[in-house]
Coordinates of C-alpha atoms in Angstrom, one line a residue:
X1 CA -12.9 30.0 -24.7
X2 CA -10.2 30.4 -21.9
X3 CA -10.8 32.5 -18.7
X4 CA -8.5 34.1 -16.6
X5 CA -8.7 32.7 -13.3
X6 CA -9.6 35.9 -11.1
X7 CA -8.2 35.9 -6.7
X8 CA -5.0 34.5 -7.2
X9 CA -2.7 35.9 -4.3
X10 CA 0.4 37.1 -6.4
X11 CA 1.5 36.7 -10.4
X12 CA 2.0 33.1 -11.4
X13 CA 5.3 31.7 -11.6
X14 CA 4.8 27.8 -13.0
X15 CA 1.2 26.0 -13.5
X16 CA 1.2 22.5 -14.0
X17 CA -1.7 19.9 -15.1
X18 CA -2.4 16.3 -14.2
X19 CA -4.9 14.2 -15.5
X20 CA -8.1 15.8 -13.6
X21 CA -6.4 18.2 -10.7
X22 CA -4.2 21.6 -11.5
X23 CA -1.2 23.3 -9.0
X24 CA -0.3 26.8 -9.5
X25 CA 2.6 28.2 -8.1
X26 CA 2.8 32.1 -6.9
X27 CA 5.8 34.8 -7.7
X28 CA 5.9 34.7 -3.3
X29 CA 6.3 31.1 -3.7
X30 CA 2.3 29.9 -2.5
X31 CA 1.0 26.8 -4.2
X32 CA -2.7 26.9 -4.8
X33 CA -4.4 22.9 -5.9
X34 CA -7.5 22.6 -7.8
X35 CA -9.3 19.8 -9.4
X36 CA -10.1 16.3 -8.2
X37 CA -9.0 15.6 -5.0
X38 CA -8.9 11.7 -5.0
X39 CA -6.1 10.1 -3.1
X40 CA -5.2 13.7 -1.4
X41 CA -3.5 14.8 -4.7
X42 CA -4.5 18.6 -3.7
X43 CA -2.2 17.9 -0.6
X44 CA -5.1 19.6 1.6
X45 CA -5.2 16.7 4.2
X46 CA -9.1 15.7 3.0
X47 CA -10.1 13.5 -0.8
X48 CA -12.3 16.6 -1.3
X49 CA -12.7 18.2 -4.6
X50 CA -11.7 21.8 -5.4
X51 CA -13.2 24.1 -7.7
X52 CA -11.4 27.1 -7.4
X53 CA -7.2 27.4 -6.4
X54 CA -7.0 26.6 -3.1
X55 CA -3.7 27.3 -1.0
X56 CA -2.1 24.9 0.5
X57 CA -0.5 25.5 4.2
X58 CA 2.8 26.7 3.5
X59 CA 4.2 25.3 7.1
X60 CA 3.6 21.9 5.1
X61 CA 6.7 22.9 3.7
X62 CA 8.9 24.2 6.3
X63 CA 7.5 27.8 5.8
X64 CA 10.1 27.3 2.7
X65 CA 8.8 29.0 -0.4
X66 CA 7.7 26.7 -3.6
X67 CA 9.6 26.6 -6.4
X68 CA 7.6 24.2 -8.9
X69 CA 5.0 21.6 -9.1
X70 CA 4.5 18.6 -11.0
X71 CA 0.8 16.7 -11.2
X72 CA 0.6 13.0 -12.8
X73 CA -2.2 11.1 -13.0
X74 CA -3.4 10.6 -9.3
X75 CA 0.0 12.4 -7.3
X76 CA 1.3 15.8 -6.9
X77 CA 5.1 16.8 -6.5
X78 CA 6.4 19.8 -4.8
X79 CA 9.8 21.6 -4.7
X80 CA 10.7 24.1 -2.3
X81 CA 13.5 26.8 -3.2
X82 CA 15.4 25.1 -0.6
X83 CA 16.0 22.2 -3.1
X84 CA 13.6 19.7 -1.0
X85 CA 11.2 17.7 -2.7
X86 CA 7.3 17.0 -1.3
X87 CA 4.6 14.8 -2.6
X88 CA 1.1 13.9 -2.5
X89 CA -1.5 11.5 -3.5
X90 CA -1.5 8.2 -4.2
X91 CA 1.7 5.9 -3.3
X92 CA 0.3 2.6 -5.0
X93 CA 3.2 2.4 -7.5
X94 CA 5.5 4.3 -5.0
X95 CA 5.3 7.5 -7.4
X96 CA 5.7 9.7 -3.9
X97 CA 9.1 8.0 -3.1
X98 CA 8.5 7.5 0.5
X99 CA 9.4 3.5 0.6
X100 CA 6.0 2.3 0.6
X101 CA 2.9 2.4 -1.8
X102 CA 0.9 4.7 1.3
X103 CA -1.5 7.7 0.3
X104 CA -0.3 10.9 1.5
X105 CA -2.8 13.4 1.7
X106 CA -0.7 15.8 2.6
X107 CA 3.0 17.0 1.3
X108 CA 5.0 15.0 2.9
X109 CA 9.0 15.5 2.2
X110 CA 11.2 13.0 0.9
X111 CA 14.9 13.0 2.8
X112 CA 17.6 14.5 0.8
X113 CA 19.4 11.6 1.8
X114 CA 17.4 9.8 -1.1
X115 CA 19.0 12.5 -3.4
X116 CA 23.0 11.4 -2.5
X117 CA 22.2 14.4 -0.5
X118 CA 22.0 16.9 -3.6
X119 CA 19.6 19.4 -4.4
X120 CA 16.6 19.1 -6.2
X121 CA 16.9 21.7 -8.8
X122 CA 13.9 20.2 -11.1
X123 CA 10.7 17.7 -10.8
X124 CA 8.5 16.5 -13.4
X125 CA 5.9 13.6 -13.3
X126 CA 4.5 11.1 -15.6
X127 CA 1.2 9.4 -15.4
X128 CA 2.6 6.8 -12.4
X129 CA 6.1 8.0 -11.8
X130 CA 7.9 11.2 -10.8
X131 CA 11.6 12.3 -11.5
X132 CA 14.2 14.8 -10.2
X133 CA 17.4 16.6 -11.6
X134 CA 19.8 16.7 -9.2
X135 CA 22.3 20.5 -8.7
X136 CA 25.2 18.0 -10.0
X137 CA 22.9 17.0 -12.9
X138 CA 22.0 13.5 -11.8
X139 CA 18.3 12.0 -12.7
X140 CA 16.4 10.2 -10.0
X141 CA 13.6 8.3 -10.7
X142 CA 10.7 6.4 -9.2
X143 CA 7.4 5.1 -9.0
X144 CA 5.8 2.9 -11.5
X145 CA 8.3 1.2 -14.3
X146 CA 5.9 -1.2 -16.2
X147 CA 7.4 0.4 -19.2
X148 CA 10.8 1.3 -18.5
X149 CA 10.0 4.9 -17.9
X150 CA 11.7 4.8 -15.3
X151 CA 15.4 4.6 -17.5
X152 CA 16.4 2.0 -14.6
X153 CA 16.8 -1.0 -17.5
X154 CA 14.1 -3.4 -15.9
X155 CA 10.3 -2.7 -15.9
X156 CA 10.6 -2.7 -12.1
X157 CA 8.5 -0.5 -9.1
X158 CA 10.6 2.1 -7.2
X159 CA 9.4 3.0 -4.0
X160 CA 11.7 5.3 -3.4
X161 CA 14.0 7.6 -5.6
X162 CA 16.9 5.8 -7.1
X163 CA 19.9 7.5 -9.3
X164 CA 20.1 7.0 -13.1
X165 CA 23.7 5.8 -13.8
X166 CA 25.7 9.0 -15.0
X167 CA 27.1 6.4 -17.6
X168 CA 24.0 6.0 -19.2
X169 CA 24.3 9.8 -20.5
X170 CA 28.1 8.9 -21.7
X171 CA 28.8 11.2 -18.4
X172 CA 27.0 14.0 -19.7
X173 CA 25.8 16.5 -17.2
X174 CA 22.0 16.8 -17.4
X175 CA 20.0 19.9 -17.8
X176 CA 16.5 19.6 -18.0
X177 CA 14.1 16.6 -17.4
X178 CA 10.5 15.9 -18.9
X179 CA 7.6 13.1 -18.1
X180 CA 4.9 11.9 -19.9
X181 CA 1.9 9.7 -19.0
X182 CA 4.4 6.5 -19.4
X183 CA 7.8 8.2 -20.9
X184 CA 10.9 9.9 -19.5
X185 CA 13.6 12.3 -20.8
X186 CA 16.6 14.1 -20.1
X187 CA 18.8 16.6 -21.8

């Protein structure tokens, strides 16, 4: 049967779920990781495991508040209200978009330069890959693209976030973006 999950600093605003590790996001903008902490997922600077929600240093982010989280398989996506996107976790397949396949067991922000200097308005992440929605309603993707998930037309890596041709929407502006374990969409 479910159970409520009792301490939890304010109401929730957003939960998400990866494969074996959870991130909940507060009303006053906290985000509290639990689950397996392999890689540094939890973005608590340690592999350790967590039972229970524990909050994540909010100075990790700039002392901005956290709007939503995303969780794929082994990785953890953050975005502030700012607009600024953090990950976590593992890099192997460049799913944190930092330009390398590193760990980062901390959240650890990606330029907004990678964004054509947008803001992030939306994050979602798949099994091995992560994507954004841009303020203008651009897609950026990256991380693993084995199956063309990624929407870039090869079944390349990205190691760092890279703009879905507007074109490919016949100019549409997008609204809303959604990953599965090895799928992509947009609206």
């Amino acid at each position: 049967a479910p159970t409520r999950v009792a301490g939890l600093p304010a109401p929730v605003r957003q939960v998400a779920a990866g494969d074996c590790h959870t991130g909940i996001v507060t009303d006053a903008g906290d985000l509290l990781m639990c689950g397996w902490g392999e890689s540094g997922k939890l973005g608590l600077g340690d592999e350790a495991d967590r039972t229970t929600p524990t909050m994540v240093d909010r100075a990790l982010f700039g002392h901005d508040a956290v709007l939503m989280v995303a969780c794929g398989e082994r990785h953890t996506a953050a975005l502030t209200e700012g607009g600024v996107v953090y990950t976590c976790g593992r890099g192997l397949e460049g799913q944190l978009g930092h330009g390398d396949a590193e760990n980062q067991r901390v959240p650890t922000r990606i330029p907004t330069a990678q964004f054509n200097n947008g803001r992030v308005l939306m994050l979602t992440a798949g099994k091995r890959h992560t994507v954004a929605l841009s303020e203008e309603g651009h897609v950026f993707t990256w991380g693993h693209g084995g199956n063309g998930q990624l929407g870039q037309g090869s079944a390349e890596d990205l190691l760092s976030p890279r703009l879905l041709e507007p074109g490919r929407f016949g100019g549409e502006k997008m609204v809303f973006i959604a990953a599965g374990g090895d799928h992509t969409v947009a609206v």
